[in-house]
């Protein structure tokens, strides 16, 4: 019987977890062996004790608990490592808040049977979200495609997906410290299928994302698979040449003092911007070469040799 592992990243989800647990079990199709892997991302509420209780009662419940909050990206990585340790044929990643409709799992499995290796969900109406959030979310996919050259990441794509063992293995080969999971799936390739669903509000609890948090996440995603810093320097170069061209057109001898001082100010800003970018790049290189663990597990009921 094929094994499907459902990975659920959880951060302070005590309100919604019982609802989720009830809903997800309705999707357990008897032709497969289902397992749930809850990844407690350093929750400060009762999330971990609720998960522990489930694990005591049901053998299909596995869990990993982090020593602190490492972020959803790390939780998804830990879940996929667990899926490999549990010798799964496929893994499903789903949010705990029921914003990713569990009923879609049935359709995902149908496409999995047809041979698709990566079936992901796309949210197709965002009207309940604020205008500004929708605008940035939509702009992101265009900007991402522009910088990385990957056109196979769909507008509105969410982390909810089913991936088969080949994709799990490929994903785990990517050792980047700063991770953008959707970007990694886009980069690894394989036959993809997109399923649409309507935006649903959270069943309970509240979002963990601030606007600034999302902004930083989007930037991380773009720079992980692009030469963003090089682009920025090229832009600085174009601005520099622009000033050079203006000098020639205006004839340097006719330049007024204020123009010269403005130019000086702009150049100082450009140089500082350039230095900041180099510093940022050096930190990225340092982070990767230090090879620190991406997350730390304080408790789990999965042993590495489980099959
Ligand atoms: N999550 C996590 N670690 C975090 C933030 C979120 O594991 O640091 C989990 C969270 O419990 C949920 C999923 O990631 O299952 C999506 O989070 P959220 O609903 O806050 O994000 P949104 O749906 O608003 O994008
Ligand atoms: Mg959510």
GROMACS .gro file of N, CA, C and O in nm, residues 16 22 32 42 52 54 57 66 110 119 139 141 163 172 185 190 195 235 249 256 264 282 294 304 307:
model
  100
   16UNK      N    1  -0.742   2.628   1.608
   16UNK     CA    2  -0.789   2.565   1.485
   16UNK      C    3  -0.752   2.416   1.475
   16UNK      O    4  -0.812   2.342   1.399
   22UNK      N    5  -1.010   1.703   1.265
   22UNK     CA    6  -1.137   1.638   1.228
   22UNK      C    7  -1.154   1.636   1.076
   22UNK      O    8  -1.185   1.533   1.017
   32UNK      N    9  -0.487   0.403   0.060
   32UNK     CA   10  -0.351   0.450   0.092
   32UNK      C   11  -0.328   0.444   0.242
   32UNK      O   12  -0.424   0.445   0.321
   42UNK      N   13   0.784   2.591   1.730
   42UNK     CA   14   0.810   2.669   1.851
   42UNK      C   15   0.689   2.743   1.904
   42UNK      O   16   0.703   2.856   1.953
   52UNK      N   17   0.070   1.623   2.102
   52UNK     CA   18   0.114   1.507   2.183
   52UNK      C   19  -0.003   1.416   2.216
   52UNK      O   20   0.009   1.294   2.209
   54UNK      N   21  -0.284   1.378   2.045
   54UNK     CA   22  -0.322   1.305   1.923
   54UNK      C   23  -0.226   1.188   1.900
   54UNK      O   24  -0.269   1.077   1.867
   57UNK      N   25  -0.297   0.894   2.112
   57UNK     CA   26  -0.419   0.820   2.076
   57UNK      C   27  -0.412   0.750   1.942
   57UNK      O   28  -0.474   0.647   1.923
   66UNK      N   29   1.008   2.208   1.725
   66UNK     CA   30   1.132   2.286   1.719
   66UNK      C   31   1.163   2.349   1.855
   66UNK      O   32   1.073   2.374   1.935
  110UNK      N   33  -0.580   1.193  -0.743
  110UNK     CA   34  -0.618   1.145  -0.876
  110UNK      C   35  -0.508   1.181  -0.978
  110UNK      O   36  -0.466   1.099  -1.058
  119UNK      N   37   0.163   1.841  -0.772
  119UNK     CA   38   0.029   1.897  -0.792
  119UNK      C   39   0.012   2.005  -0.687
  119UNK      O   40   0.020   1.977  -0.567
  139UNK      N   41   0.171   4.130  -0.795
  139UNK     CA   42   0.295   4.187  -0.853
  139UNK      C   43   0.412   4.091  -0.831
  139UNK      O   44   0.499   4.077  -0.918
  141UNK      N   45   0.451   3.767  -0.842
  141UNK     CA   46   0.475   3.659  -0.939
  141UNK      C   47   0.536   3.712  -1.068
  141UNK      O   48   0.618   3.646  -1.131
  163UNK      N   49   0.352   1.621  -0.353
  163UNK     CA   50   0.471   1.592  -0.432
  163UNK      C   51   0.508   1.445  -0.417
  163UNK      O   52   0.490   1.388  -0.310
  172UNK      N   53   1.513   1.790  -0.115
  172UNK     CA   54   1.606   1.775  -0.003
  172UNK      C   55   1.752   1.791  -0.045
  172UNK      O   56   1.839   1.806   0.040
  185UNK      N   57   1.050   2.441  -0.564
  185UNK     CA   58   0.968   2.350  -0.645
  185UNK      C   59   0.969   2.393  -0.792
  185UNK      O   60   0.969   2.310  -0.883
  190UNK      N   61   0.995   1.896  -1.292
  190UNK     CA   62   0.901   1.781  -1.288
  190UNK      C   63   0.761   1.820  -1.339
  190UNK      O   64   0.728   1.939  -1.345
  195UNK      N   65  -0.419   2.318  -0.945
  195UNK     CA   66  -0.561   2.306  -0.911
  195UNK      C   67  -0.608   2.438  -0.848
  195UNK      O   68  -0.543   2.489  -0.757
  235UNK      N   69   2.188   4.861  -1.246
  235UNK     CA   70   2.099   4.977  -1.238
  235UNK      C   71   2.179   5.100  -1.192
  235UNK      O   72   2.165   5.209  -1.248
  249UNK      N   73   2.541   6.665  -2.249
  249UNK     CA   74   2.434   6.742  -2.315
  249UNK      C   75   2.433   6.887  -2.263
  249UNK      O   76   2.422   6.983  -2.339
  256UNK      N   77   2.590   7.475  -1.308
  256UNK     CA   78   2.584   7.563  -1.193
  256UNK      C   79   2.633   7.488  -1.070
  256UNK      O   80   2.639   7.365  -1.070
  264UNK      N   81   2.699   6.528  -0.677
  264UNK     CA   82   2.787   6.471  -0.575
  264UNK      C   83   2.704   6.392  -0.473
  264UNK      O   84   2.739   6.280  -0.437
  282UNK      N   85   2.778   3.966   0.131
  282UNK     CA   86   2.879   3.897   0.213
  282UNK      C   87   2.813   3.822   0.329
  282UNK      O   88   2.853   3.711   0.362
  294UNK      N   89   1.933   2.444   0.996
  294UNK     CA   90   1.822   2.531   0.953
  294UNK      C   91   1.714   2.535   1.061
  294UNK      O   92   1.641   2.630   1.073
  304UNK      N   93   1.495   0.823   1.289
  304UNK     CA   94   1.548   0.834   1.153
  304UNK      C   95   1.547   0.705   1.074
  304UNK      O   96   1.553   0.707   0.952
  307UNK      N   97   1.072   0.284   0.897
  307UNK     CA   98   1.031   0.251   0.760
  307UNK      C   99   0.889   0.200   0.758
  307UNK      O  100   0.839   0.157   0.858
   0.00000   0.00000   0.00000
